[in-house]
Coordinates of C-alpha atoms in Angstrom, one line a residue:
Chain A
X1 CA 17.7 -18.8 -26.7
X2 CA 14.8 -20.9 -25.4
X3 CA 14.0 -19.9 -21.8
X4 CA 13.0 -22.4 -19.2
X5 CA 9.3 -22.8 -18.9
X6 CA 8.0 -21.6 -15.6
X7 CA 5.6 -24.0 -14.0
X8 CA 6.0 -23.5 -10.3
X9 CA 7.4 -20.8 -8.0
X10 CA 10.7 -22.8 -7.8
X11 CA 11.3 -21.9 -11.5
X12 CA 11.1 -18.2 -11.0
X13 CA 14.2 -16.2 -11.5
X14 CA 16.2 -14.9 -8.6
X15 CA 16.7 -11.6 -10.3
X16 CA 14.3 -8.9 -9.3
X17 CA 12.8 -6.4 -11.8
X18 CA 10.9 -4.5 -9.2
X19 CA 13.6 -3.5 -6.8
X20 CA 13.5 -3.0 -3.1
X21 CA 13.0 0.4 -1.6
X22 CA 9.7 1.3 -3.3
X23 CA 7.3 3.3 -1.3
X24 CA 4.2 1.0 -1.1
X25 CA 2.3 0.7 2.2
X26 CA 3.4 -2.3 4.4
X27 CA 1.5 -5.3 3.2
X28 CA 0.6 -4.0 -0.2
X29 CA -1.1 -6.5 -2.5
X30 CA -0.3 -4.6 -5.6
X31 CA 3.4 -4.8 -4.8
X32 CA 3.2 -8.6 -4.4
X33 CA 1.4 -9.1 -7.7
X34 CA 3.6 -6.7 -9.7
X35 CA 6.9 -8.1 -8.3
X36 CA 6.0 -11.7 -9.2
X37 CA 4.6 -10.8 -12.7
X38 CA 8.0 -9.0 -13.2
X39 CA 9.9 -12.1 -12.2
X40 CA 8.0 -14.1 -14.8
X41 CA 8.2 -11.6 -17.6
X42 CA 11.9 -11.2 -17.3
X43 CA 14.4 -8.8 -18.9
X44 CA 12.9 -8.0 -22.3
X45 CA 9.9 -5.9 -21.2
X46 CA 8.6 -2.4 -21.5
X47 CA 6.1 -1.2 -19.0
X48 CA 3.4 1.4 -19.1
X49 CA 1.6 2.5 -16.0
X50 CA -1.3 5.1 -16.0
X51 CA -2.1 7.2 -12.9
X52 CA -2.4 4.7 -10.0
X53 CA -0.8 3.7 -6.8
X54 CA 1.8 1.8 -8.8
X55 CA 3.3 4.8 -10.5
X56 CA 3.3 6.7 -7.2
X57 CA 5.2 4.1 -5.2
X58 CA 7.5 2.9 -8.0
X59 CA 8.4 5.7 -10.3
X60 CA 8.6 9.2 -8.9
X61 CA 10.9 11.2 -11.3
X62 CA 13.8 10.9 -11.5
X63 CA 14.0 7.6 -9.7
X64 CA 12.3 4.3 -10.6
X65 CA 11.9 0.9 -8.9
X66 CA 11.5 -0.9 -12.2
X67 CA 14.6 -2.2 -14.0
X68 CA 12.6 -1.9 -17.2
X69 CA 12.0 1.1 -19.5
X70 CA 9.0 2.8 -17.9
X71 CA 6.4 5.0 -19.6
X72 CA 3.7 7.1 -18.2
X73 CA 1.2 9.4 -19.9
X74 CA -2.5 9.8 -18.9
X75 CA -5.1 7.9 -17.0
X76 CA -7.4 6.7 -19.7
X77 CA -5.2 5.4 -22.5
X78 CA -3.4 2.3 -21.2
X79 CA -4.7 0.1 -24.1
X80 CA -3.8 2.8 -26.7
X81 CA -0.3 3.5 -25.4
X82 CA 0.8 -0.1 -25.1
X83 CA -0.6 -0.7 -28.7
X84 CA 1.5 2.3 -29.8
X85 CA 4.7 1.0 -28.1
X86 CA 4.3 -2.4 -29.7
X87 CA 3.7 -0.8 -33.1
X88 CA 6.8 1.3 -32.7
X89 CA 8.8 -1.8 -31.8
X90 CA 7.5 -3.6 -34.8
X91 CA 8.3 -0.7 -37.1
X92 CA 11.9 -0.8 -35.8
X93 CA 12.1 -4.5 -36.2
X94 CA 12.5 -5.4 -32.6
X95 CA 11.4 -8.9 -31.8
X96 CA 10.7 -10.7 -28.5
X97 CA 9.9 -7.7 -26.4
X98 CA 6.9 -8.0 -24.0
X99 CA 4.9 -4.8 -23.8
X100 CA 2.9 -4.7 -20.6
X101 CA 0.4 -2.1 -19.3
X102 CA -0.4 -2.3 -15.6
X103 CA -3.5 -0.3 -14.7
X104 CA -5.6 -0.2 -11.6
X105 CA -9.2 -1.0 -11.4
X106 CA -10.2 2.6 -11.9
X107 CA -8.0 2.9 -15.0
X108 CA -9.5 -0.3 -16.4
X109 CA -13.1 -0.7 -15.3
X110 CA -14.2 2.9 -15.6
X111 CA -11.7 5.4 -17.2
X112 CA -9.6 3.1 -19.4
X113 CA -12.4 0.8 -20.6
X114 CA -12.6 2.3 -24.1
X115 CA -8.8 2.0 -24.8
X116 CA -8.8 -1.5 -23.4
X117 CA -11.7 -2.4 -25.6
X118 CA -10.0 -0.9 -28.6
X119 CA -6.7 -2.8 -28.0
X120 CA -8.6 -6.0 -27.4
X121 CA -10.7 -5.6 -30.6
X122 CA -7.6 -4.9 -32.7
X123 CA -5.9 -7.9 -31.1
X124 CA -2.6 -6.0 -30.6
X125 CA 0.2 -8.1 -29.3
X126 CA 0.4 -6.7 -25.8
X127 CA -0.2 -7.8 -22.2
X128 CA -2.7 -5.9 -20.2
X129 CA -2.7 -6.4 -16.4
X130 CA -5.5 -5.0 -14.3
X131 CA -4.5 -4.7 -10.6
X132 CA -7.8 -4.7 -8.9
X133 CA -8.0 -3.3 -5.4
X134 CA -11.7 -2.5 -5.8
X135 CA -11.6 1.3 -5.4
X136 CA -9.6 4.4 -6.4
X137 CA -7.1 3.9 -3.5
X138 CA -4.4 6.3 -4.8
X139 CA -6.7 9.3 -4.4
X140 CA -8.1 8.3 -1.1
X141 CA -10.6 5.4 -1.5
X142 CA -13.4 6.5 -3.9
X143 CA -15.8 3.9 -5.3
X144 CA -15.2 2.5 -8.7
X145 CA -17.0 0.0 -10.9
X146 CA -15.0 -2.7 -9.2
X147 CA -16.1 -2.0 -5.7
X148 CA -18.2 -4.9 -4.3
X149 CA -21.7 -4.6 -2.9
X150 CA -21.9 -3.1 0.6
X151 CA -18.3 -1.8 0.7
X152 CA -17.6 1.5 2.5
X153 CA -15.7 4.1 0.5
X154 CA -15.5 7.8 0.8
X155 CA -18.0 8.3 -2.0
X156 CA -20.3 5.4 -0.8
X157 CA -20.3 6.2 2.9
X158 CA -22.2 4.6 5.7
X159 CA -25.1 6.7 6.8
X160 CA -28.7 6.3 8.0
X161 CA -30.3 5.9 4.6
X162 CA -27.6 4.2 2.5
X163 CA -24.9 1.9 3.9
X164 CA -22.0 1.4 1.6
X165 CA -22.1 0.8 -2.1
X166 CA -25.5 -0.4 -3.5
X167 CA -24.3 -1.8 -6.8
X168 CA -22.6 -5.0 -7.5
X169 CA -19.2 -5.4 -9.0
X170 CA -18.9 -5.0 -12.8
X171 CA -18.0 -8.2 -14.6
X172 CA -15.1 -6.9 -16.5
X173 CA -13.7 -10.3 -17.4
X174 CA -16.9 -11.1 -19.3
X175 CA -16.5 -7.9 -21.2
X176 CA -13.0 -8.7 -22.1
X177 CA -13.8 -12.3 -23.0
X178 CA -16.6 -11.1 -25.2
X179 CA -13.9 -9.5 -27.5
X180 CA -12.6 -13.0 -28.2
X181 CA -9.1 -12.3 -27.0
X182 CA -6.5 -15.1 -27.3
X183 CA -5.8 -15.3 -23.6
X184 CA -7.3 -14.0 -20.5
X185 CA -7.1 -15.1 -16.9
X186 CA -7.9 -14.1 -13.3
X187 CA -5.2 -14.4 -10.8
X188 CA -4.9 -14.4 -7.0
X189 CA -1.7 -13.8 -5.0
X190 CA -2.7 -16.5 -2.6
X191 CA -2.3 -19.2 -5.3
X192 CA 1.4 -18.9 -6.3
X193 CA 1.8 -21.8 -8.7
X194 CA -1.5 -21.0 -10.5
X195 CA -0.3 -17.4 -10.6
X196 CA 3.0 -18.0 -12.3
X197 CA 1.6 -20.6 -14.7
X198 CA -1.0 -18.1 -16.0
X199 CA 1.5 -15.2 -16.3
X200 CA 3.9 -17.5 -18.2
X201 CA 1.1 -18.5 -20.5
X202 CA 0.2 -14.9 -21.1
X203 CA 3.9 -14.1 -21.8
X204 CA 4.2 -16.7 -24.5
X205 CA 0.8 -16.3 -26.2
X206 CA 0.6 -14.0 -29.2
X207 CA -2.1 -11.4 -29.5
X208 CA -4.0 -9.5 -26.8
X209 CA -3.6 -11.0 -23.3
X210 CA -5.5 -9.9 -20.3
X211 CA -4.7 -10.7 -16.7
X212 CA -6.9 -9.6 -13.8
X213 CA -5.3 -9.8 -10.3
X214 CA -7.1 -9.2 -7.0
X215 CA -4.8 -7.1 -4.8
X216 CA -6.0 -6.5 -1.3
X217 CA -5.3 -3.0 -0.1
X218 CA -4.5 -2.5 3.6
X219 CA -5.7 1.2 4.1
X220 CA -8.6 0.9 1.7
X221 CA -9.9 -2.4 2.9
X222 CA -9.2 -1.5 6.5
X223 CA -7.5 -4.8 7.0
X224 CA -4.4 -5.9 8.9
X225 CA -1.1 -5.7 6.9
X226 CA -0.2 -9.3 7.7
X227 CA -3.6 -10.6 6.5
X228 CA -3.2 -9.5 2.8
X229 CA -2.6 -13.0 1.5
X230 CA -5.1 -14.6 3.8
X231 CA -7.8 -12.3 2.5
X232 CA -6.9 -13.0 -1.1
X233 CA -7.3 -16.7 -0.3
X234 CA -10.6 -16.2 1.4
X235 CA -11.9 -14.2 -1.6
X236 CA -11.3 -17.3 -3.7
X237 CA -12.8 -19.7 -1.1
X238 CA -15.9 -17.7 -0.7
X239 CA -16.5 -17.2 -4.4
X240 CA -16.0 -13.4 -4.4
X241 CA -13.2 -14.1 -6.8
X242 CA -13.1 -16.9 -9.3
X243 CA -9.9 -18.3 -10.7
X244 CA -10.3 -19.2 -14.4
X245 CA -8.7 -18.7 -17.7
X246 CA -9.9 -18.5 -21.3
X247 CA -7.3 -19.8 -23.7
X248 CA -8.3 -19.3 -27.3
X249 CA -12.0 -19.7 -26.5
X250 CA -11.6 -22.6 -24.2
X251 CA -12.8 -21.7 -20.7
X252 CA -11.2 -23.5 -17.8
X253 CA -11.7 -23.3 -14.1
X254 CA -8.2 -23.5 -12.7
X255 CA -9.1 -23.8 -9.1
X256 CA -12.5 -24.6 -7.6
X257 CA -13.2 -24.5 -3.9
X258 CA -14.7 -27.8 -2.9
X259 CA -17.4 -26.1 -1.0
X260 CA -18.1 -22.4 -0.9
X261 CA -17.2 -20.8 2.4
X262 CA -19.9 -18.4 3.6
X263 CA -19.0 -14.9 2.5
X264 CA -19.3 -13.6 6.1
X265 CA -15.9 -15.0 6.9
X266 CA -14.3 -12.9 4.1
X267 CA -16.2 -9.8 5.2
X268 CA -15.2 -10.2 8.8
X269 CA -11.5 -9.6 8.1
X270 CA -12.2 -6.2 6.5
X271 CA -13.2 -2.9 8.1
X272 CA -14.9 -1.7 5.0
X273 CA -17.7 -4.2 5.5
X274 CA -18.0 -3.8 9.2
X275 CA -21.4 -2.1 9.1
X276 CA -23.1 -4.7 6.9
X277 CA -26.3 -6.2 8.3
X278 CA -27.6 -9.7 7.9
X279 CA -29.9 -8.9 5.0
X280 CA -27.1 -7.2 3.1
X281 CA -24.8 -10.1 3.6
X282 CA -27.6 -12.5 2.4
X283 CA -28.0 -10.3 -0.7
X284 CA -24.3 -10.5 -1.4
X285 CA -24.3 -14.3 -0.8
X286 CA -27.2 -14.8 -3.2
X287 CA -25.3 -12.7 -5.8
X288 CA -22.3 -14.9 -5.4
X289 CA -24.3 -18.1 -5.9
X290 CA -26.1 -16.5 -8.9
X291 CA -22.7 -15.6 -10.4
X292 CA -21.4 -19.0 -9.9
X293 CA -24.4 -20.5 -11.6
X294 CA -24.2 -18.2 -14.6
X295 CA -20.5 -18.6 -15.0
X296 CA -20.2 -22.4 -14.7
X297 CA -23.7 -23.6 -15.3
X298 CA -23.5 -25.5 -12.1
X299 CA -25.7 -25.4 -9.0
X300 CA -23.8 -24.3 -5.9
X301 CA -24.1 -26.7 -2.9
X302 CA -26.8 -25.4 -0.7
X303 CA -25.1 -24.5 2.6
X304 CA -23.4 -21.2 1.7
X305 CA -26.5 -19.7 0.2
X306 CA -28.5 -20.4 3.3
X307 CA -25.8 -18.6 5.3
X308 CA -25.5 -21.1 8.1
X309 CA -22.4 -21.2 10.2
X310 CA -20.3 -23.9 8.5
X311 CA -17.4 -25.2 10.5
X312 CA -15.1 -26.4 7.9
X313 CA -11.4 -26.0 7.3
X314 CA -10.3 -24.1 4.3
X315 CA -9.8 -26.2 1.2
X316 CA -6.6 -25.1 -0.4
X317 CA -5.1 -25.4 -3.8
X318 CA -3.5 -28.5 -5.1
X319 CA -0.2 -27.5 -3.6
X320 CA 0.9 -30.2 -1.1
X321 CA 2.2 -27.6 1.3
X322 CA -1.3 -26.5 2.0
X323 CA -2.4 -29.8 3.4
X324 CA -3.7 -30.0 6.9
Chain B
X1 CA 3.3 34.9 13.7
X2 CA 4.0 31.4 14.9
X3 CA 4.8 28.7 12.4
X4 CA 4.6 25.1 13.4
X5 CA 5.9 22.1 11.4
X6 CA 4.8 18.5 12.2
X7 CA 6.9 15.5 11.2
X8 CA 5.3 12.1 11.4
X9 CA 4.6 9.0 9.5
X10 CA 1.6 8.2 7.3
X11 CA -1.1 6.8 9.6
X12 CA 0.1 8.6 12.8
X13 CA -2.2 11.5 12.4
X14 CA 0.2 14.5 11.7
X15 CA -2.5 16.2 9.5
X16 CA -5.2 15.8 12.1
X17 CA -2.8 17.2 14.8
X18 CA -2.1 20.3 12.7
X19 CA -5.8 20.8 12.2
X20 CA -6.7 20.3 15.8
X21 CA -4.0 22.8 16.8
X22 CA -5.3 25.4 14.3
X23 CA -8.8 24.9 15.7
X24 CA -7.5 25.4 19.3
X25 CA -5.9 28.6 18.1
X26 CA -9.2 29.8 16.6
X27 CA -10.9 29.0 19.9
X28 CA -8.4 31.3 21.6
X29 CA -9.3 34.1 19.2
X30 CA -6.3 33.8 16.8
X31 CA -6.3 33.4 13.1
X32 CA -4.9 30.0 12.0
X33 CA -4.3 27.8 9.0
X34 CA -3.3 24.1 8.8
X35 CA -2.4 22.0 5.7
X36 CA -0.5 18.9 4.9
X37 CA 2.5 18.5 2.6
X38 CA 1.2 17.3 -0.7
X39 CA 3.2 14.4 -1.8
X40 CA 2.7 10.9 -2.8
X41 CA 3.2 9.4 0.6
X42 CA 2.0 6.0 1.8
X43 CA 1.2 4.6 5.2
X44 CA 4.4 4.5 7.2
X45 CA 6.3 6.9 5.0
X46 CA 7.6 10.2 6.4
X47 CA 5.0 12.9 6.1
X48 CA 4.8 16.6 7.0
X49 CA 2.0 18.9 8.1
X50 CA 2.1 22.6 8.8
X51 CA 0.2 25.2 10.9
X52 CA 0.3 28.9 11.2
X53 CA -1.1 31.0 14.0
X54 CA -1.3 34.8 14.1
X55 CA -3.2 37.7 15.7
X56 CA -3.9 39.0 12.2
X57 CA -5.1 37.5 9.0
X58 CA -2.5 35.2 7.5
X59 CA -1.6 35.9 3.9
X60 CA 1.3 33.5 3.6
X61 CA 0.3 30.3 1.9
X62 CA 3.7 28.5 1.4
X63 CA 5.0 25.6 3.3
X64 CA 6.8 26.3 6.6
X65 CA 10.5 26.3 6.0
X66 CA 11.7 28.1 9.2
X67 CA 9.4 26.9 12.0
X68 CA 9.1 28.4 15.5
X69 CA 7.8 25.1 16.8
X70 CA 8.9 21.7 15.6
X71 CA 6.8 18.6 16.4
X72 CA 8.2 15.2 15.8
X73 CA 5.7 12.3 16.1
X74 CA 8.2 9.5 15.5
X75 CA 11.6 9.3 17.0
X76 CA 13.1 7.3 14.2
X77 CA 12.6 10.2 11.9
X78 CA 15.5 12.0 13.6
X79 CA 17.9 9.5 12.0
X80 CA 16.6 9.6 8.4
X81 CA 15.2 13.1 7.9
X82 CA 16.9 16.4 8.7
X83 CA 13.9 17.4 10.9
X84 CA 15.7 20.2 12.6
X85 CA 16.3 22.0 9.3
X86 CA 15.4 25.7 9.4
X87 CA 14.3 25.6 13.1
X88 CA 14.9 29.0 14.6
X89 CA 17.3 29.1 17.5
X90 CA 14.6 30.9 19.5
X91 CA 12.2 28.1 18.6
X92 CA 10.9 25.1 20.6
X93 CA 10.6 21.4 19.9
X94 CA 8.3 18.6 21.0
X95 CA 9.5 15.1 20.4
X96 CA 7.8 11.7 20.9
X97 CA 10.5 9.6 22.7
X98 CA 11.3 7.8 25.9
X99 CA 14.6 9.7 26.2
X100 CA 15.3 12.9 28.2
X101 CA 15.5 16.2 26.3
X102 CA 19.3 16.4 26.9
X103 CA 19.8 13.1 25.0
X104 CA 18.0 14.4 21.9
X105 CA 20.2 15.7 19.1
X106 CA 18.3 17.9 16.7
X107 CA 21.2 19.8 15.2
X108 CA 19.9 23.1 16.7
X109 CA 20.0 23.8 20.4
X110 CA 16.5 24.8 21.5
X111 CA 14.1 24.4 24.3
X112 CA 12.7 20.9 24.0
X113 CA 9.9 18.8 25.5
X114 CA 10.0 15.1 25.3
X115 CA 7.1 12.7 26.0
X116 CA 6.5 9.0 25.5
X117 CA 3.4 9.7 23.3
X118 CA 3.4 6.1 21.9
X119 CA 3.2 4.6 25.4
X120 CA 0.4 7.1 26.4
X121 CA -1.5 6.4 23.2
X122 CA -1.3 2.6 23.7
X123 CA -2.5 3.1 27.2
X124 CA -5.5 5.4 26.6
X125 CA -6.7 4.8 23.1
X126 CA -5.2 1.3 22.6
X127 CA -3.6 2.2 19.3
X128 CA -0.3 3.7 18.4
X129 CA -1.9 6.9 17.0
X130 CA 0.1 9.6 18.8
X131 CA -1.3 12.8 17.4
X132 CA -3.5 13.7 20.4
X133 CA -0.9 12.8 23.0
X134 CA 1.7 14.9 21.3
X135 CA -0.7 17.9 21.3
X136 CA -0.9 17.7 25.0
X137 CA 2.8 17.9 25.2
X138 CA 2.7 20.8 22.7
X139 CA 0.4 22.7 25.0
X140 CA 3.0 22.4 27.8
X141 CA 5.9 23.6 25.6
X142 CA 4.0 26.2 23.5
X143 CA 2.4 28.4 26.1
X144 CA 0.4 30.6 23.6
X145 CA -2.3 27.9 23.3
X146 CA -3.8 26.7 26.6
X147 CA -4.5 23.1 27.3
X148 CA -8.2 23.8 27.6
X149 CA -8.5 25.0 24.1
X150 CA -6.5 22.0 22.8
X151 CA -8.7 19.6 24.7
X152 CA -11.8 21.3 23.3
X153 CA -10.4 21.2 19.8
X154 CA -9.7 17.5 20.1
X155 CA -13.2 16.9 21.5
X156 CA -14.7 18.8 18.5
X157 CA -12.6 17.3 15.8
X158 CA -12.5 13.7 16.9
X159 CA -15.9 13.7 18.5
X160 CA -17.4 14.8 15.3
X161 CA -15.5 12.4 13.1
X162 CA -15.3 9.3 15.2
X163 CA -17.9 9.6 17.9
X164 CA -18.1 11.2 21.4
X165 CA -16.3 8.3 23.2
X166 CA -13.3 8.6 20.9
X167 CA -13.1 12.3 21.6
X168 CA -13.1 11.7 25.3
X169 CA -10.3 9.1 25.0
X170 CA -8.2 11.3 22.8
X171 CA -8.6 14.3 25.1
X172 CA -7.6 12.0 28.0
X173 CA -4.4 11.0 26.1
X174 CA -3.6 14.7 25.7
X175 CA -4.1 15.5 29.4
X176 CA -1.8 12.7 30.5
X177 CA 0.8 13.7 28.0
X178 CA 0.6 17.3 29.3
X179 CA 1.5 16.1 32.8
X180 CA 4.2 13.7 31.8
X181 CA 6.2 16.0 29.4
X182 CA 9.8 16.6 30.4
X183 CA 11.3 20.0 29.5
X184 CA 14.9 20.7 28.9
X185 CA 17.3 21.7 26.1
X186 CA 18.3 19.5 23.3
X187 CA 21.8 19.3 21.9
X188 CA 23.3 20.4 18.6
X189 CA 26.0 17.8 17.8
X190 CA 24.8 16.6 14.4
X191 CA 25.4 18.5 11.2
X192 CA 22.2 19.2 9.3
X193 CA 22.9 18.0 5.7
X194 CA 20.9 19.6 3.0
X195 CA 18.7 17.1 1.3
X196 CA 19.9 16.5 -2.2
X197 CA 17.3 16.8 -4.9
X198 CA 18.1 16.5 -8.5
X199 CA 16.1 19.1 -10.3
X200 CA 17.1 19.1 -14.0
X201 CA 17.1 22.2 -16.1
X202 CA 15.5 21.8 -19.5
X203 CA 18.7 21.1 -21.3
X204 CA 19.7 18.4 -18.8
X205 CA 16.6 16.3 -19.5
X206 CA 17.6 13.5 -21.9
X207 CA 15.8 13.3 -25.3
X208 CA 12.5 11.5 -25.1
X209 CA 12.7 11.8 -21.3
X210 CA 14.3 8.4 -21.1
X211 CA 16.5 8.5 -18.0
X212 CA 19.8 6.6 -18.1
X213 CA 20.9 4.5 -15.2
X214 CA 23.5 6.5 -13.4
X215 CA 24.3 8.7 -10.4
X216 CA 24.3 12.4 -10.3
X217 CA 26.2 13.9 -7.3
X218 CA 25.8 10.6 -5.4
X219 CA 22.1 10.4 -6.0
X220 CA 21.0 7.5 -8.2
X221 CA 18.5 8.2 -11.0
X222 CA 16.9 6.1 -13.7
X223 CA 15.7 2.5 -13.7
X224 CA 16.2 0.6 -10.5
X225 CA 17.4 3.7 -8.5
X226 CA 14.8 3.2 -5.7
X227 CA 17.3 0.9 -4.0
X228 CA 18.7 3.9 -2.3
X229 CA 15.5 4.3 -0.2
X230 CA 16.0 2.3 3.0
X231 CA 12.4 1.6 3.8
X232 CA 13.3 -0.6 6.8
X233 CA 12.9 2.4 9.2
X234 CA 9.2 2.1 8.7
X235 CA 8.8 -1.1 10.6
X236 CA 7.5 -1.6 14.2
X237 CA 8.0 -5.4 14.2
X238 CA 10.7 -7.6 12.7
X239 CA 10.5 -11.1 11.2
X240 CA 12.7 -13.7 12.9
X241 CA 13.7 -16.6 10.7
X242 CA 14.5 -20.1 12.0
X243 CA 16.4 -21.9 9.3
X244 CA 16.0 -25.4 10.9
X245 CA 12.3 -25.3 10.6
X246 CA 12.3 -24.0 7.0
X247 CA 11.0 -26.4 4.3
X248 CA 12.1 -24.2 1.4
X249 CA 8.6 -23.7 0.0
X250 CA 9.4 -20.1 -1.0
X251 CA 6.0 -19.0 0.0
X252 CA 7.4 -16.1 2.0
X253 CA 9.7 -15.1 -0.8
X254 CA 6.7 -15.1 -3.2
X255 CA 4.4 -13.1 -0.8
X256 CA 6.8 -10.4 0.4
X257 CA 5.7 -7.1 -1.1
X258 CA 9.2 -5.6 -0.7
X259 CA 11.3 -8.2 -2.2
X260 CA 13.5 -7.9 1.0
X261 CA 13.6 -11.7 1.3
X262 CA 16.6 -13.0 -0.6
X263 CA 16.4 -16.5 -2.1
X264 CA 19.7 -18.2 -1.7
X265 CA 21.2 -20.7 -4.0
X266 CA 20.0 -23.6 -1.9
X267 CA 16.5 -22.0 -1.6
X268 CA 16.9 -21.1 2.0
X269 CA 16.1 -17.4 2.7
X270 CA 17.8 -14.4 4.0
X271 CA 16.3 -11.1 5.1
X272 CA 17.5 -7.7 3.9
X273 CA 16.4 -5.8 7.0
X274 CA 17.3 -2.4 5.4
X275 CA 14.1 -2.6 3.4
X276 CA 11.8 -4.7 5.5
X277 CA 8.6 -2.7 6.4
X278 CA 7.5 -5.3 9.0
X279 CA 4.1 -6.1 7.5
X280 CA 4.2 -9.7 8.8
X281 CA 2.9 -11.4 5.6
X282 CA 5.9 -13.8 5.6
X283 CA 5.0 -15.0 9.1
X284 CA 1.4 -15.3 8.1
X285 CA 1.9 -17.5 5.0
X286 CA 4.7 -19.7 6.5
X287 CA 3.2 -23.2 6.7
X288 CA 5.6 -24.4 9.4
X289 CA 5.9 -21.3 11.5
X290 CA 9.6 -20.8 10.7
X291 CA 9.1 -17.1 10.8
X292 CA 7.8 -15.2 13.8
X293 CA 7.2 -11.5 14.2
X294 CA 8.9 -9.8 17.1
X295 CA 8.1 -6.2 18.3
X296 CA 10.6 -3.5 17.7
X297 CA 13.4 -2.9 15.1
X298 CA 16.0 -5.7 15.2
X299 CA 18.5 -7.2 12.8
X300 CA 19.5 -10.8 12.7
X301 CA 21.9 -12.5 10.4

């Protein structure tokens, strides 16, 4: 049976595959992302989750919040396990089952990178989702390869000599794209239609698919619970997070802020950047401009890089509801 | 030996309270230990912390199952957790509530001190972090540790971690709570139900560890079984929905981390307040302000 193509959030199913009653913190970005990915993927799915917040709040034996078969083994082998599940399904002649692995940023950027690389290189027919909350939040906020420059974590503390993390975020998307995977995309929970369109595309593509979602974390980012979606939106508007997809080698920017908002506005909403001085913010801003230039071969309009206070309303996605 | 058990919610500071109490006991010349319950608990979820105080060296390392002193940092826990479980009849209890001790039903009749620690915390440290205020009340009920030692311990612990000013404010909260604590005896009307845990023997675990979807002794297991956790008790504010203003954009439905917003057939919404944790994202993303957050736990149709 041909299922209806999902183009906007109106087409999402009313049936939930991540049930209520899970134990995530109030305002959890991971829960928003996973719940909506689940709504798109639908019934015929098997999920694998390595050690992360996601397993802790959804699947504590013997109960589970997923209505799917759920697997869990070790931290570092998401790519290998989902490849194995798919191989087993193929051996048994089962068609049309989506195998999805949902790892955190620690399990993808650092610990699980080799298994991810292996699965991408073999082009196994699986979907890999990286839920990026920019630190090891499950074990109490330790720095990972995904933590942005200047952010406070328990292993990159704020002291007299060093204030926050000194290294910039690893460009994992470029690493995955370099494998020549059929489909990869970056997602933001603040752009719903873009979100479901990309997940739908990932669902119907054959071969290795990679989705990278930015998930704000309330205790780790020291933000307000209600601001989760607003922060995710500002991440896109400031250029900290770029929304694009690579579909069989064709790179496409799916949403471009008309003008980059100074990164300061994004940093202000989060306690993990509270200590940052002007020179550190400028360094981060220059990094964003540099990234933009490298990624899209396009000069960024001058104002954000000079870090002047720009009074401008947020430019929102093409959704008419976001008009002024 | 005195055994103390703290019941609180993630983010209220139950662990810090246990540590500060242990430090106060050490200042008084006792031996003490303090440790949290190791579980996978998130902000807002019920948590436990334990402390032991003795004249001699403490060799017990287990959790506290039969406490002498029970400290409850959040009143709503009385309804969802059997907090009074194992409390000795000769024991004492300290509860954060606006009620009188006689109105409290713990399931065990003991000497009980009540204090509005949330109110005091909002007054003096401008945040609903009640651990220091409850320690002041504990000093009043539990006369082994003096208020001075508790204040010193709070100053040490908080001053070292969050700065001197924070230590002073937290100590002030404890001092106010000490004065405002009401002492009485709580009642024992409720039956303490044993919490059900399904712990399978080796031969009960299904092959391949794949759990079927069914109930064992009334407890659901397997896929989708987390619906039995009513997480709605976590919230401190409740979304109120005005249907007339709603333009059916489904933005709140998409952005709710709980999935407690139900999408009706005509795309209007309905809230399942049993699960709403009150994060306020729905009110934040609503483009027409059809949802507003109201303080306190409410239920609307």
